[in-house]
PDB file of C-alpha atoms and ligand atoms in Angstrom:
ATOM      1  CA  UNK A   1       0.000   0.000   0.000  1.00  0.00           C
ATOM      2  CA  UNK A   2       1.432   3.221  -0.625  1.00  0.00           C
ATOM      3  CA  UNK A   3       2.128   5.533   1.963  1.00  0.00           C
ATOM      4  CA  UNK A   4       0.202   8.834   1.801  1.00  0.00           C
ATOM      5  CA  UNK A   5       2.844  10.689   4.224  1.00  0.00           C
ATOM      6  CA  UNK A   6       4.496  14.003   2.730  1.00  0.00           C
ATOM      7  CA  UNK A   7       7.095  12.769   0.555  1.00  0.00           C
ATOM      8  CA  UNK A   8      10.702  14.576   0.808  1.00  0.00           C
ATOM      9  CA  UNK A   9      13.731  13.709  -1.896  1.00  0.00           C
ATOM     10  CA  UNK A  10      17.050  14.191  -0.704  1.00  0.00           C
ATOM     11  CA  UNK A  11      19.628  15.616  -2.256  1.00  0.00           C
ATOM     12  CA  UNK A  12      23.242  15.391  -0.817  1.00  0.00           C
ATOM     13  CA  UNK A  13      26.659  15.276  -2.079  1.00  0.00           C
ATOM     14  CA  UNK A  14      28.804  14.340   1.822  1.00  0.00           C
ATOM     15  CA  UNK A  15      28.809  13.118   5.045  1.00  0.00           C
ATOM     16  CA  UNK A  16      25.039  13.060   5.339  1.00  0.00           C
ATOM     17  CA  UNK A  17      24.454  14.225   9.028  1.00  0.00           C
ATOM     18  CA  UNK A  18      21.383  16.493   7.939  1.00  0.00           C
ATOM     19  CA  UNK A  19      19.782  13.730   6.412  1.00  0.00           C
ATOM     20  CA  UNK A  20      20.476  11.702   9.087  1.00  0.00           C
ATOM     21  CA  UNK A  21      18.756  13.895  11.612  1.00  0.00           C
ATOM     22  CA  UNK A  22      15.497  14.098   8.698  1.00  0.00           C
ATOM     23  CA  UNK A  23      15.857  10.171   9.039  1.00  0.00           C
ATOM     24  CA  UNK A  24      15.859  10.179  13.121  1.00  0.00           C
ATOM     25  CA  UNK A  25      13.131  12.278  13.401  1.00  0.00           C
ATOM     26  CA  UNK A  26      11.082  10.560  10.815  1.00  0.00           C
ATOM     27  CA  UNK A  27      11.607   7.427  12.783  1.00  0.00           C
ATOM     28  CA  UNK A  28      11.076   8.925  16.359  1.00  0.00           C
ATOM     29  CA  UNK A  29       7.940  10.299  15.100  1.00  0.00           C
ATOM     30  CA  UNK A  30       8.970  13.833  15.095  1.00  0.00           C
ATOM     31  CA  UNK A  31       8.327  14.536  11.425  1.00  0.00           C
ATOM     32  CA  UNK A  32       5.102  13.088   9.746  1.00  0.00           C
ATOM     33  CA  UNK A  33       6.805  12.275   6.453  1.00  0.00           C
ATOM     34  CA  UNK A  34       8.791   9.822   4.093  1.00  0.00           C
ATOM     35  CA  UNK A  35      11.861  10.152   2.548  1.00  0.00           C
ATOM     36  CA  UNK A  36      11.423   9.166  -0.907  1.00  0.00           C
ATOM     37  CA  UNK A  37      15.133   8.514  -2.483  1.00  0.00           C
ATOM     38  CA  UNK A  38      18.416  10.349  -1.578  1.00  0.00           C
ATOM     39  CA  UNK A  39      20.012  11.785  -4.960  1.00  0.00           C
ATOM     40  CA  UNK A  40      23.535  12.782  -5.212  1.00  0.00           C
ATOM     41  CA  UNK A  41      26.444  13.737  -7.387  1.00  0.00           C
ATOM     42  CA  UNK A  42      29.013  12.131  -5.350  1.00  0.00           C
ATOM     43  CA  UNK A  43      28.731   8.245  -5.940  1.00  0.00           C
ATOM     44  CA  UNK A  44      30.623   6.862  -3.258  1.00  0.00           C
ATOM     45  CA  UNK A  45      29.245   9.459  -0.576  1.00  0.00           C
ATOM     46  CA  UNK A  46      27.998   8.629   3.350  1.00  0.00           C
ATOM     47  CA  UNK A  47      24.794  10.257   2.033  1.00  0.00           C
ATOM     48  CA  UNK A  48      23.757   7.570   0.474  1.00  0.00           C
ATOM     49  CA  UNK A  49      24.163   4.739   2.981  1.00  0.00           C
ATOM     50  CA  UNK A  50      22.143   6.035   4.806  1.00  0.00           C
ATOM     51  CA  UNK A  51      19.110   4.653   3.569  1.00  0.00           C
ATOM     52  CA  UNK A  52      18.114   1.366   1.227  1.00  0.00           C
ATOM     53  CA  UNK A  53      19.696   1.220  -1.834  1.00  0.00           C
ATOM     54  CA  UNK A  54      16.512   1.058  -3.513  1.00  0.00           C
ATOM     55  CA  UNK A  55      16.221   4.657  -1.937  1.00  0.00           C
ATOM     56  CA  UNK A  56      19.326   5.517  -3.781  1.00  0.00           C
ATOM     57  CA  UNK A  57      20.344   7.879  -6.884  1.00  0.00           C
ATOM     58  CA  UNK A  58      24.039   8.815  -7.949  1.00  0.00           C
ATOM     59  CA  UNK A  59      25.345   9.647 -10.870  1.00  0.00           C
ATOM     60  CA  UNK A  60      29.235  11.295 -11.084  1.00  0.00           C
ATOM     61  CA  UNK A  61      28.581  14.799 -12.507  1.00  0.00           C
ATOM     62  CA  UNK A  62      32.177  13.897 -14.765  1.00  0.00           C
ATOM     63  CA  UNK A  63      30.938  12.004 -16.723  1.00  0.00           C
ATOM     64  CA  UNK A  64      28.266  13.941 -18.006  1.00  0.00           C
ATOM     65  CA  UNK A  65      29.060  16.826 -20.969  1.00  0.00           C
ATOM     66  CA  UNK A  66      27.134  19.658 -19.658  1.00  0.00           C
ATOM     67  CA  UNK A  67      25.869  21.028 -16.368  1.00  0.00           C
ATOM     68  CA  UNK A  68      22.425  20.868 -17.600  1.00  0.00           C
ATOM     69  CA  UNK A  69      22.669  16.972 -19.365  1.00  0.00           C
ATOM     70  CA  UNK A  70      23.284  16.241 -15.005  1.00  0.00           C
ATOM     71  CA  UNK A  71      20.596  18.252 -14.122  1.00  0.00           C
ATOM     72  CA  UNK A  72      18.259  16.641 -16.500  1.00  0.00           C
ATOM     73  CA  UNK A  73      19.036  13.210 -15.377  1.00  0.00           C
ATOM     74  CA  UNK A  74      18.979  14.006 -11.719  1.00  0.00           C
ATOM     75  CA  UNK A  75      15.860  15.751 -12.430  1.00  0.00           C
ATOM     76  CA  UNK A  76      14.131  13.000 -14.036  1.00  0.00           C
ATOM     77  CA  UNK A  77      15.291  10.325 -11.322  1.00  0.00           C
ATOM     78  CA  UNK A  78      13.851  12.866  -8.707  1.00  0.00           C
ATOM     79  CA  UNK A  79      10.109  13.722 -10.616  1.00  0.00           C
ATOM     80  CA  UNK A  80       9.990   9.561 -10.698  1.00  0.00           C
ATOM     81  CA  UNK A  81       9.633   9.755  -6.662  1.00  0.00           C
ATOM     82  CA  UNK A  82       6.813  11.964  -6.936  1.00  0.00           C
ATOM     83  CA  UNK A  83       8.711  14.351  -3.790  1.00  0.00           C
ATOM     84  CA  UNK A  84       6.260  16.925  -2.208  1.00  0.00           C
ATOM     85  CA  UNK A  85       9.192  18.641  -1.271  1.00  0.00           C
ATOM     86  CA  UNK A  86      13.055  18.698  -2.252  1.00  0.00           C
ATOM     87  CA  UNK A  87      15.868  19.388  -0.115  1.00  0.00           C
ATOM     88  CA  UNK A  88      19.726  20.257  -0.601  1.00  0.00           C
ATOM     89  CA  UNK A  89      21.713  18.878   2.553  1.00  0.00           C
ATOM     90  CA  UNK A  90      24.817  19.272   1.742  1.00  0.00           C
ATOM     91  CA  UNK A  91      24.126  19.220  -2.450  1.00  0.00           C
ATOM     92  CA  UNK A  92      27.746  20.791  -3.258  1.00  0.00           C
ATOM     93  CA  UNK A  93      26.124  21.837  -7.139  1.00  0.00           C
ATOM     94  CA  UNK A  94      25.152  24.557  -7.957  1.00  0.00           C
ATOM     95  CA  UNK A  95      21.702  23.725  -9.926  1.00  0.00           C
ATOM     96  CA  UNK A  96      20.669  24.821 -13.151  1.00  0.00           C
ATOM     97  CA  UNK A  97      17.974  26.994 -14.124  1.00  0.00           C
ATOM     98  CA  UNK A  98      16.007  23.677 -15.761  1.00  0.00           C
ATOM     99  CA  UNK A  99      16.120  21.890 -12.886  1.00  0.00           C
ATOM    100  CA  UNK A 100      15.425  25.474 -10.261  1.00  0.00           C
ATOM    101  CA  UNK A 101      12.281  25.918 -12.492  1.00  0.00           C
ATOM    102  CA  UNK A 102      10.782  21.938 -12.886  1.00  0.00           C
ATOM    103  CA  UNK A 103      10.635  21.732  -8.200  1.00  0.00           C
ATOM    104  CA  UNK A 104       9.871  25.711  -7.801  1.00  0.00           C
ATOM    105  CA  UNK A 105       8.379  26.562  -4.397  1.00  0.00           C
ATOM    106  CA  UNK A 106       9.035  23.519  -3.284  1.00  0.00           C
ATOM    107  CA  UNK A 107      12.704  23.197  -2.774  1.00  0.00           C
ATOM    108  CA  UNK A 108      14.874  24.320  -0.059  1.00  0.00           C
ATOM    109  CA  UNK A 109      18.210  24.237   0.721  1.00  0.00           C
ATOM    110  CA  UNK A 110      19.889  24.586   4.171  1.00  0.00           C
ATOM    111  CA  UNK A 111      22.799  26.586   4.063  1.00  0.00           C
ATOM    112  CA  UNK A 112      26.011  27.413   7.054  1.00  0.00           C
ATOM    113  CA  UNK A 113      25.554  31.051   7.086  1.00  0.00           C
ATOM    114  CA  UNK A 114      23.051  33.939   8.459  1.00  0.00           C
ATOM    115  CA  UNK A 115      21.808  34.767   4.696  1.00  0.00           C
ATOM    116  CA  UNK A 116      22.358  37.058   2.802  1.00  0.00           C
ATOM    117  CA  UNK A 117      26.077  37.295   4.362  1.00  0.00           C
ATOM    118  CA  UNK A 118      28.299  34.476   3.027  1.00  0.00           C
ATOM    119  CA  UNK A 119      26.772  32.974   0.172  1.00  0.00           C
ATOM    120  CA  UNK A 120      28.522  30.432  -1.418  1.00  0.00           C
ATOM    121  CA  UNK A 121      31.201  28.002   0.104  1.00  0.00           C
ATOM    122  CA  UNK A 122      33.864  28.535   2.946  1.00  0.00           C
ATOM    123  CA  UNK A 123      31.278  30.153   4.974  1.00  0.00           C
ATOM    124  CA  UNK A 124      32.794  29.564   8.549  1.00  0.00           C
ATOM    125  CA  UNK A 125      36.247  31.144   7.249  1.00  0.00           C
ATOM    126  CA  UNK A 126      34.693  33.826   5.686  1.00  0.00           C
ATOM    127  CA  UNK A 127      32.292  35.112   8.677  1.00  0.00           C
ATOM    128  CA  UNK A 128      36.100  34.459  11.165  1.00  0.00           C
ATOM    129  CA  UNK A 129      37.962  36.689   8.751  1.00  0.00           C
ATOM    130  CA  UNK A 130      35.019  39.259   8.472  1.00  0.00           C
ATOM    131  CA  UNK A 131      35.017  39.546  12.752  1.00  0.00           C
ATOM    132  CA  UNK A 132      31.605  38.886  12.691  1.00  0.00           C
ATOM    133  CA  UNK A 133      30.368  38.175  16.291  1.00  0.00           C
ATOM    134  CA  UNK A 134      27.661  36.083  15.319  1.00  0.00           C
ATOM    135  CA  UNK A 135      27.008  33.368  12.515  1.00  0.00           C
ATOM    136  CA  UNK A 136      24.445  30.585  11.764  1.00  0.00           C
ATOM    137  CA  UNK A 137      22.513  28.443   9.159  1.00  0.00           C
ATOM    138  CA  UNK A 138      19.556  29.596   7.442  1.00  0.00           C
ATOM    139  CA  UNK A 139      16.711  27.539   5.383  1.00  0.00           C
ATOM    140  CA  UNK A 140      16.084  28.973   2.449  1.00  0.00           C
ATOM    141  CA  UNK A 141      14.337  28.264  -1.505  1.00  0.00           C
ATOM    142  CA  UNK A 142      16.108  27.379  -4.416  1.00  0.00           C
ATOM    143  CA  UNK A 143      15.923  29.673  -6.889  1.00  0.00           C
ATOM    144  CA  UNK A 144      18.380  29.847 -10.025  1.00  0.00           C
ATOM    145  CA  UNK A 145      20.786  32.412  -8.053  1.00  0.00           C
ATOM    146  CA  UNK A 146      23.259  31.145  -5.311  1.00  0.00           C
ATOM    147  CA  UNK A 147      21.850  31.172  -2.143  1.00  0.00           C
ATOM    148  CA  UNK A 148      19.455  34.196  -3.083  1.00  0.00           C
ATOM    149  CA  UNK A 149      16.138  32.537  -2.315  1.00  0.00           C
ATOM    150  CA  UNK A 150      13.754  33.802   0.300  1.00  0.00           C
ATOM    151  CA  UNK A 151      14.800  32.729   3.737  1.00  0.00           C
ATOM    152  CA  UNK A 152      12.901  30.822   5.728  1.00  0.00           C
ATOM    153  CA  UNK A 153      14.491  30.207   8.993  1.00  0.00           C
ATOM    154  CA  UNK A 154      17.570  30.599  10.597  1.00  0.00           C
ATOM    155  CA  UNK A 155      19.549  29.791  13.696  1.00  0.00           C
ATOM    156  CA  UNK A 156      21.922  31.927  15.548  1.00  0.00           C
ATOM    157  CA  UNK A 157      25.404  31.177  17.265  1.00  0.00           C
ATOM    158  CA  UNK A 158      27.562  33.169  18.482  1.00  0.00           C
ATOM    159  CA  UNK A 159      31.795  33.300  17.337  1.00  0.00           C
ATOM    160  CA  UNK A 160      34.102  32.633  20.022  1.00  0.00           C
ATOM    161  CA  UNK A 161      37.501  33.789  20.716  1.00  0.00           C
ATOM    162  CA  UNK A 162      40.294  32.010  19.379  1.00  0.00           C
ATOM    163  CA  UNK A 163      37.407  29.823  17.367  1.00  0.00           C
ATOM    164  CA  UNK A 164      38.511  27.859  13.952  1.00  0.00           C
ATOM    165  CA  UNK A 165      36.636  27.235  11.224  1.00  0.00           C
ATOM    166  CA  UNK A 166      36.309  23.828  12.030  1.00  0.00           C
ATOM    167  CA  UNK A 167      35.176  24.866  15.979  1.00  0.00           C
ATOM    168  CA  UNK A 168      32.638  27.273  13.979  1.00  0.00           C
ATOM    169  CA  UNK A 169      31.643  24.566  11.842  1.00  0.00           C
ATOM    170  CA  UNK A 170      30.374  22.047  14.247  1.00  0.00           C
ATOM    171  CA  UNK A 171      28.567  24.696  16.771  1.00  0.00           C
ATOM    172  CA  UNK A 172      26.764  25.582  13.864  1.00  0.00           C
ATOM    173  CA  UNK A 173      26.098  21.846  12.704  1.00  0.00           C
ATOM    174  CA  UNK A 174      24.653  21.011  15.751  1.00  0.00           C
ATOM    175  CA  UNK A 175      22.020  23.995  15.633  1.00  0.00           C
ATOM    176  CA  UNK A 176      21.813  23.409  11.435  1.00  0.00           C
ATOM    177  CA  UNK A 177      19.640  19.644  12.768  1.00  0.00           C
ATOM    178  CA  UNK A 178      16.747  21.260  14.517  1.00  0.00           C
ATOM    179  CA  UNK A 179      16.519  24.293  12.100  1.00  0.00           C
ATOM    180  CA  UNK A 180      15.897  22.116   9.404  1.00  0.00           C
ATOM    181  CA  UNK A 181      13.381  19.878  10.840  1.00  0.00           C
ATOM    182  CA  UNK A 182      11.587  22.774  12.622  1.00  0.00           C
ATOM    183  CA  UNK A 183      11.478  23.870   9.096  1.00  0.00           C
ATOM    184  CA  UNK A 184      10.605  21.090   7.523  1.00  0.00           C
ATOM    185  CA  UNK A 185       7.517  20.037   9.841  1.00  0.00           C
ATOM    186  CA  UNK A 186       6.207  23.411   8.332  1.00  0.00           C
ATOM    187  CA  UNK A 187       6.388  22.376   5.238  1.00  0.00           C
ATOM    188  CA  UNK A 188       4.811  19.008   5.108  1.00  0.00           C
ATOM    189  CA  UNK A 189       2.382  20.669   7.491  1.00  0.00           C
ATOM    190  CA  UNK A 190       1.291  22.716   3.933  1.00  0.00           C
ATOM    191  CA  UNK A 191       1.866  26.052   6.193  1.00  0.00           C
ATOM    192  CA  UNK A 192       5.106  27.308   4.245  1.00  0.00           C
ATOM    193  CA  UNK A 193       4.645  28.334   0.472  1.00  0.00           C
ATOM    194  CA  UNK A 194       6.639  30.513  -2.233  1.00  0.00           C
ATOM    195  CA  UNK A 195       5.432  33.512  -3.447  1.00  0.00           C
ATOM    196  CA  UNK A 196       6.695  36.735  -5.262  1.00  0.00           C
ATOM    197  CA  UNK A 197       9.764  35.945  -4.416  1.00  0.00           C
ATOM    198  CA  UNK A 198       8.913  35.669  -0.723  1.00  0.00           C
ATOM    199  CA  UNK A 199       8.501  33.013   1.654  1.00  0.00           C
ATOM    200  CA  UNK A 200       4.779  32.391   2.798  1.00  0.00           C
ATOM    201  CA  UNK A 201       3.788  31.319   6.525  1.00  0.00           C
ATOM    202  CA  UNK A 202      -0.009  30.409   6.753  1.00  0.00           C
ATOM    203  CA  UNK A 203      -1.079  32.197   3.944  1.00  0.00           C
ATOM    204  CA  UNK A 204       1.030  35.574   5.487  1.00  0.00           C
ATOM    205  CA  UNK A 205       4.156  36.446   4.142  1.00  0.00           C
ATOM    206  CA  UNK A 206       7.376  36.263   6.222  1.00  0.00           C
ATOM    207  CA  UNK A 207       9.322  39.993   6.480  1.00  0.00           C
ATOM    208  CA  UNK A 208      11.934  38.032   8.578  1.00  0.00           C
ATOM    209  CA  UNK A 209      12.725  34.650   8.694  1.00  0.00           C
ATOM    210  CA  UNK A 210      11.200  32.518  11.582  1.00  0.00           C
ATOM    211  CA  UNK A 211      14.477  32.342  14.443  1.00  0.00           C
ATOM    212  CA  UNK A 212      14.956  29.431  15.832  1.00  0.00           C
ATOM    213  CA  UNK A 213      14.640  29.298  19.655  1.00  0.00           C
ATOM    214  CA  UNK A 214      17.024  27.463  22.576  1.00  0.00           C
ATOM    215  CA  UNK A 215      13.546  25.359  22.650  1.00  0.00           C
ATOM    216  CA  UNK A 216      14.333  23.984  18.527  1.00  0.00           C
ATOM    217  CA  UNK A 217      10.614  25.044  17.762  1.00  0.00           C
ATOM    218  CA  UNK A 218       9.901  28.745  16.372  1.00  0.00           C
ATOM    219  CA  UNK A 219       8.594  31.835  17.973  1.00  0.00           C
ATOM    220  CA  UNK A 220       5.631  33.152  15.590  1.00  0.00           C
ATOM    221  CA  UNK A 221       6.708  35.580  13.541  1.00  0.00           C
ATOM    222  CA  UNK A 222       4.235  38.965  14.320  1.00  0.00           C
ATOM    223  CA  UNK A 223       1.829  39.924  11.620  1.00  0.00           C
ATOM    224  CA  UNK A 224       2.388  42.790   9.275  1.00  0.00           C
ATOM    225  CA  UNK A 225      -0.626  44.886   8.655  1.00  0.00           C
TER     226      UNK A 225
HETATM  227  N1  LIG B 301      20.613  27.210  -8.222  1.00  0.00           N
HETATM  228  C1  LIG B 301      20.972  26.912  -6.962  1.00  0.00           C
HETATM  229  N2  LIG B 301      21.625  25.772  -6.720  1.00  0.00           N
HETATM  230  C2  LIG B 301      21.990  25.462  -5.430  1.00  0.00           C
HETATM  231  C3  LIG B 301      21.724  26.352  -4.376  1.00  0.00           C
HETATM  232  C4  LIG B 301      21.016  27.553  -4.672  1.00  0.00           C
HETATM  233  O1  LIG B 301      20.705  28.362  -3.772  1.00  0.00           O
HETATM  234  N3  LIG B 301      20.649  27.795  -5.963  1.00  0.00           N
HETATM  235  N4  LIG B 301      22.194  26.074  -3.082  1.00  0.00           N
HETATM  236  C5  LIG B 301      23.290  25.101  -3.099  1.00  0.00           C
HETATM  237  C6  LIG B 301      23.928  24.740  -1.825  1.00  0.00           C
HETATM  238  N5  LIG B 301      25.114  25.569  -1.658  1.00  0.00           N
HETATM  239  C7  LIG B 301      25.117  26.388  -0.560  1.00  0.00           C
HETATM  240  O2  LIG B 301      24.254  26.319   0.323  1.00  0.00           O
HETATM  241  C8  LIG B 301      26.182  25.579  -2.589  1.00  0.00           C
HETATM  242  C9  LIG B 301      26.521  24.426  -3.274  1.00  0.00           C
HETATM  243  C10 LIG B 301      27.566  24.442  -4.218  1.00  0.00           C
HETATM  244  C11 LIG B 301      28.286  25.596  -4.453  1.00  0.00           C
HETATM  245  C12 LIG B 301      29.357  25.600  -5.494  1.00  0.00           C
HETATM  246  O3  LIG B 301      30.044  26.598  -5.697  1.00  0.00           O
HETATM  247  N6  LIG B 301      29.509  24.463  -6.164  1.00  0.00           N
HETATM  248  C13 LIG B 301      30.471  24.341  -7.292  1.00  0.00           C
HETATM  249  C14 LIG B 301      31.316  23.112  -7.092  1.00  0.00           C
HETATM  250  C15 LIG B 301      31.989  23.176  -5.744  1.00  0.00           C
HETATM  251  C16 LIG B 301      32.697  21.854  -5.437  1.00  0.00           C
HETATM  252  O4  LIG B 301      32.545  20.896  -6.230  1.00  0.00           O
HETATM  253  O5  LIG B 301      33.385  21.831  -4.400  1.00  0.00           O
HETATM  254  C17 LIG B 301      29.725  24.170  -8.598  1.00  0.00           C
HETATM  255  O6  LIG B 301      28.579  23.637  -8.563  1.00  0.00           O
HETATM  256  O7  LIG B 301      30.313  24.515  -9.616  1.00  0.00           O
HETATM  257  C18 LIG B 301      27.963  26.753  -3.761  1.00  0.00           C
HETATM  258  C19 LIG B 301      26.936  26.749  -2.815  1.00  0.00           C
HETATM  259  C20 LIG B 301      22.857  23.862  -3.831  1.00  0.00           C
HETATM  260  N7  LIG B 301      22.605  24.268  -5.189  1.00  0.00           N
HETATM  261  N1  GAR B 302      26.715  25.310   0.430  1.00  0.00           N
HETATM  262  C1  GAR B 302      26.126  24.104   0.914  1.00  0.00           C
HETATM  263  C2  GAR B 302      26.772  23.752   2.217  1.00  0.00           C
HETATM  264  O1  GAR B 302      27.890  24.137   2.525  1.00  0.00           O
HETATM  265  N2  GAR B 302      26.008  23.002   3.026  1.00  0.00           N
HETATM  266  C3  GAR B 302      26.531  22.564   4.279  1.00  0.00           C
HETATM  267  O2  GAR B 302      27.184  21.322   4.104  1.00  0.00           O
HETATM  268  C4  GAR B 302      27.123  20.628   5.353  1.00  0.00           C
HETATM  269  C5  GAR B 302      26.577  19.263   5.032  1.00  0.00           C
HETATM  270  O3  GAR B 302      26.675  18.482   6.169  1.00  0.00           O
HETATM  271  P1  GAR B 302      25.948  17.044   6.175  1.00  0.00           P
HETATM  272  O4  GAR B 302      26.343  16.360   4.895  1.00  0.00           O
HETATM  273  O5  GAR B 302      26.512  16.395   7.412  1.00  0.00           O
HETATM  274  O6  GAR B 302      24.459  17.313   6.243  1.00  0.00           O
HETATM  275  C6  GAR B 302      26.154  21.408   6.256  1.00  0.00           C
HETATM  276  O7  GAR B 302      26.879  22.196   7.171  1.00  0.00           O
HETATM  277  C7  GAR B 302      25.417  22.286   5.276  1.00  0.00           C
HETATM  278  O8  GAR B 302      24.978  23.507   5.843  1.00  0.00           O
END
């Protein structure tokens, strides 16, 4: 019988720790939803081991002509799980305007800084080198441009003295878990949309993105007139 949860594709390219925590909280009954296949560009990945292998897409991006003859492909294996919602944990491509356009408003992507500072990669080095005082992860849509897409959600830590990237890194791993699955419940709940650019709440658009509390669960945003 098929399963008439919310069904979430995957798409990762490393270590897998995000989907891991999607996995847990599926499991512990802390997300009402299925994920329906883990994609990724990286073959021999931890991603992918982390489910069945019948839950399992990879293709390596070398040996494919064009950006957009990967894209296609990925896309395709992706539409054939009928997702409700995509997500990029840890995708390291940048995807193409085909594949942006095919799973609009319905694909996010979690990313390791407080958006719109430090898109792009190296983000822990980055917000050291700029002093910043505080850094984060935020939730965010796909759209075409890098890490441009309306934010959803984010989570705050603070920079220590005498941190490292790597010390950065994992402080804001370990807050990047519950951001996404506070995120995520929203979304399978059918409360978070795209629109105009903007993300929706409820039917209300969000001015700010939702903050994560010390609690993991989200303090409602205020309505705008
Ligand atoms: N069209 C979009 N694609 C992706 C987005 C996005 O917002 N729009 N988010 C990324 C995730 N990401 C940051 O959160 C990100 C991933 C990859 C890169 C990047 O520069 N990739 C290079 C290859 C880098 C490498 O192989 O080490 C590339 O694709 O040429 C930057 C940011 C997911 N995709
Ligand atoms: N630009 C995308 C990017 O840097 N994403 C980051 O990759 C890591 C993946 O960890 P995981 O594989 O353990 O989930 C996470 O920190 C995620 O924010």
């Amino acid at each position: 019988m098929t399963s008439l949860l919310p069904r979430i594709a995957v798409l990762a390219s490393g270590r897998g720790s995000n989907l891991q925590a999607i996995l847990d909280a599926i499991a512990d009954g802390k997300l009402d939803a299925e994920v329906v296949g883990v994609f990724s560009d990286k073959p021999d990945c931890e991603a992918l081991l982390r489910v069945p292998e019948a839950k399992r897409w990879s293709r390596d991006a070398a040996d494919y002509a064009t950006r957009a003859d990967f894209d296609a492909d990925l896309a395709d294996a992706v539409a054939a799980a009928h997702p409700d919602w995509i997500v990029c944990a840890g995708y390291m491509r940048i995807l193409g305007d085909g594949f942006v356009a095919r799973f609009a408003g319905r694909t996010l992507n979690i990313h390791p800084s407080l958006l719109p500072k430090h898109r792009g990669l190296r983000t822990h080095a980055r917000a050291l080198k700029a002093g910043d005082v505080e850094h984060g992860a935020s939730v965010h849509f796909v759209v075409p441009e890098l890490d441009a897409g309306a934010v959803v959600a984010q989570a705050v830590v603070p920079v220590l003295e005498g941190d490292s990237a790597d010390d950065l890194a994992q402080r804001v791993l370990a807050r990047e878990h519950p951001l996404l699955l506070a995120t995520l419940r929203l979304a399978v709940a059918g409360r978070l949309a795209e629109r105009d650019g903007r993300a929706w709440l409820d039917g209300h658009p969000l001015f700010k993105p939702l903050y994560l509390s010390s609690a993991d669960d989200f303090i409602e945003p205020t309505r705008h007139p």
